[in-house]
Amino acid sequence: MSIRKPLAALLAILALLTSLAGCGGKKQGGDNVGENGSTSGTSAPDPTDAANEKYTLNEYAPASPVVWNPHKWESSGDSYIMLYCETPLVDATIAEDGVNFKWVYEAATGVEDITAEYPDKAKYGIGETETGRVFKIKLNPALCWEDGTPINSETYIYSMRQLLSPEMKNYRANIYYSGDTAIYNAENYYNNDLAGTPKYGDLVTGYDESGADPSGGDDSGDVKGQILNEAYKTGDKTYFNISQPCVFFGDTLAAYYEGGYADFYKDEDGTDLYAKYFAGTEGYVELTDEMKAALNTIARHFGDENPAAWREMAFCVTGTYGKTDWEDVGLYAEDDYTLIYITESPVTMFYFLSSLTSNWIVYEKLYEAGKKTKEGLVTTDYGTSAKTYMSYGPYKLVSYEKDKQIVFARNEKWYGYTDGKHEGQYQTTDIKCDIIPDHNTALQLFNQGKLDTIELASDDMPTYRMSDNLLKTPETYVFRFIFATSLASLTALEEQAGDGANKRVLYYDDFRKAISLSMDRAAFCSQATAGFKPSYSLLNELYYYNIENDSKSVYRSTDEAKRAIVELYGITYGQGQKYATLDEAYSSVTGYDVEEARALFQSVYEQAIADGNYTDGQDIRINCMCSAASELTADDIKQQDLLNQFVAEAARGTGFEGKIKFTFTCGSANRYEDVALGRVEMIRGAWGGAAFYPFSIIRCYCSAKYMSGLEYINESNGWDPTTETLDITCDFNGDGAEETRTMTFEAWSEAINDASQYAGNPDTCLAILSKLEAAILGTYQCIPWGSSTVCSLYSKKIKYAATDYNIMYGYGGIRLMTYNYSDSEWEAYVTSQGGKLSYE
């Protein structure tokens, strides 16, 4: 379910700031933003005055939310109801200058970092070389539930204990037990159900570069200097787990077997070693000598002759899960309206405030009443119907009819209508959201004045491109084509297709590069998307590398980021060159060079024939899984046809002329994992979110550690960033002296995050990030082509506080939305227009 993006400013901030996935129109003047984001000159009606007009916001969604419990919601559609019915501790809104943002307190009245003076730091692991931080959160005593029940510190403590409950294993618990603002000991408390059971870790944890075996161990021969886990002692038992990522693969033993590498699991006699020893096992199973020999055989087929390679697929016991009392978790009540929140790791005030733009509280009576035990876990039906949910935001849920309609009304118990700090805000009195799966139906209703927003499709753009009510909302998501490139996977896919066509040419980097250079991205986006911007990089213009200290620190605007893309496309600049400056060269990038693409196609044609990977005259059929939808959309088909057109033109006059065909398919919810495991040769996908964490998001492309397995790195089929190395030259120490260092892609990405090697030096991190981005793009495991933009119309009934998009507050959201017509006035206006409005 998608949300009408321009109206979901609060939701956008929640998703953007707590992840750890340009706008047209003129700025509307005349509104001066003041204290707490209030807008002078526009007064909202007094909600206690029954004679006041109604101001109803009419929205739509293509599907109903499933669960809006803050502990369990999954999709943006699920969080739709939370957007209006819950109050964040901290929010972001338009600053007094009308352009920038400012923080405003809502469910909290103040947040303070008290680490320096906190007397009990040692209890929470904060020593002389401080790790976590201690924050005091003063709660708003005026906040209450829609039935008038007070919300105090105990509400927050109860709710967090439920969220982290080891008996419930709530989906959203990871927000608070991992990441930058993880609560101290929260993960240990979450794992109390494992108390008394063994903890397991990788048997091999690293390598001695000398090549010696510093671990001793129980194997002879060259073992590549394997370093065994410190908890392991020679003679201890060792284990395997087919479902647990191991050092050897960066993934699971099962994933590679099921991902097209089954032949690698056979011995010289053809015996399937996986089926014989490992299939059907659950959890950690003790390794026998026969199993170790089988793992060595498997490793050898993957090219590792190490006689102790089995250890890289093995685990050992590293300890025992203990019992963590709630009193040892870093969240407690100092008094009725004061919380002490202690983080596991260091975090700055900006990012801590960012994490508070969402809330975690639930209404205890309803939460408890809805509990039951299912399949060994405690669940609750809280937030699955109007009767099982309680609001504490500016609006309350009046009715919820699945697949039909959701209705909200003002929550008269909300403090903001009477505290004097929200003058001119929340003029909306009611909200109605109809569930409308069909786009054309929704567009028709919008033009009849029955909806106040509509998200456009590409077919709508010729009609509404010049509309005064058009909004173009940029998103962080960069769409790309992603490829499986290992010969083993591509050969298996050819055999599976059984049509005699070739897929193995995707193995060649230059073949994929030729596809990239053949694409006229400007035409592709304008003709086959609803307003996407052409993209040539992994990170777009919405990523900020130091927003806490510099609100204009756009990564894409730095010389380092520009140089990465200019060098990728081989564009030169300087005195006597076509482009005199870096900026001129960067502005010239189109990613489109048919002649170079044609030369690359011909060279690959010749090389593939020489290698035995292509037969002259053979068709090349490449399937692209583009979405999880049940049917291809009109835009999907346009993209397929344009890609075929572009590549056909670039292949003209080469050995591949007339032979390459792309076919878009849909229906797989697991396409990202499928391409990594070689189950499909190509997919369309996108990464986005975490706009203030570009150093972190680059790990999505190259850190199996960060992604919890190599199969979650979409580009990893045929390219292993955990072993591939990259030379980077820069001033690592900040002393003006450049040097060259070599590490794996994964190691580089980890070194610029958290409290790692270079994380404290933003200039060094910026340089490394740009080199990583260029090097990843240079593998052509993926081809970025478009940056998503949501094009939408808003009705003449409503007025946004801003029509220039700001990443912190969107367009001002429902907080600052005002109305040009009341409900009765709007009805009269639509009637006067004959029931048909024009937005062209």
mmCIF file of N, CA and C in Angstrom, residues 16 53 119 223 239 272 277 345 458 563 586-587 624 635 711 753:
data_model
loop_
_atom_site.group_PDB
_atom_site.id
_atom_site.type_symbol
_atom_site.label_atom_id
_atom_site.label_comp_id
_atom_site.label_asym_id
_atom_site.label_seq_id
_atom_site.Cartn_x
_atom_site.Cartn_y
_atom_site.Cartn_z
ATOM 1 N N LEU A 16 12.400 8.206 7.188
ATOM 2 C CA LEU A 16 13.693 8.713 6.756
ATOM 3 C C LEU A 16 14.682 8.770 7.898
ATOM 4 N N GLU A 53 -17.273 25.447 10.551
ATOM 5 C CA GLU A 53 -17.347 24.628 9.355
ATOM 6 C C GLU A 53 -16.456 23.389 9.497
ATOM 7 N N PRO A 119 25.666 9.833 37.386
ATOM 8 C CA PRO A 119 26.509 9.211 38.416
ATOM 9 C C PRO A 119 26.726 7.705 38.267
ATOM 10 N N VAL A 223 46.913 -23.511 6.206
ATOM 11 C CA VAL A 223 45.511 -23.180 6.475
ATOM 12 C C VAL A 223 45.286 -21.670 6.371
ATOM 13 N N TYR A 239 30.437 -27.282 15.028
ATOM 14 C CA TYR A 239 29.059 -27.466 14.579
ATOM 15 C C TYR A 239 28.871 -26.844 13.196
ATOM 16 N N ASP A 272 25.524 -36.716 -3.729
ATOM 17 C CA ASP A 272 25.102 -35.393 -3.263
ATOM 18 C C ASP A 272 25.410 -35.288 -1.773
ATOM 19 N N TYR A 277 24.449 -35.437 4.169
ATOM 20 C CA TYR A 277 24.869 -35.050 5.516
ATOM 21 C C TYR A 277 24.100 -33.870 6.127
ATOM 22 N N SER A 345 25.555 2.700 22.215
ATOM 23 C CA SER A 345 26.696 3.275 21.502
ATOM 24 C C SER A 345 26.602 4.791 21.537
ATOM 25 N N SER A 458 2.622 7.529 -15.537
ATOM 26 C CA SER A 458 3.298 8.171 -16.675
ATOM 27 C C SER A 458 2.303 8.588 -17.757
ATOM 28 N N ARG A 563 33.500 13.912 -8.895
ATOM 29 C CA ARG A 563 34.666 13.325 -9.553
ATOM 30 C C ARG A 563 34.489 11.821 -9.763
ATOM 31 N N TYR A 586 30.819 17.359 -14.907
ATOM 32 C CA TYR A 586 29.763 16.622 -14.208
ATOM 33 C C TYR A 586 28.392 16.918 -14.822
ATOM 34 N N SER A 587 28.184 18.172 -15.183
ATOM 35 C CA SER A 587 26.893 18.554 -15.780
ATOM 36 C C SER A 587 26.679 17.906 -17.133
ATOM 37 N N CYS A 624 13.951 -10.289 -17.006
ATOM 38 C CA CYS A 624 14.090 -9.303 -15.933
ATOM 39 C C CYS A 624 12.856 -9.358 -15.042
ATOM 40 N N ASP A 635 3.754 1.066 -17.484
ATOM 41 C CA ASP A 635 5.125 1.574 -17.409
ATOM 42 C C ASP A 635 6.149 0.443 -17.523
ATOM 43 N N GLU A 711 23.705 -13.112 0.479
ATOM 44 C CA GLU A 711 22.551 -13.154 -0.425
ATOM 45 C C GLU A 711 21.703 -11.898 -0.324
ATOM 46 N N ASN A 753 32.022 3.663 9.264
ATOM 47 C CA ASN A 753 30.770 3.644 10.005
ATOM 48 C C ASN A 753 30.985 3.380 11.489
#
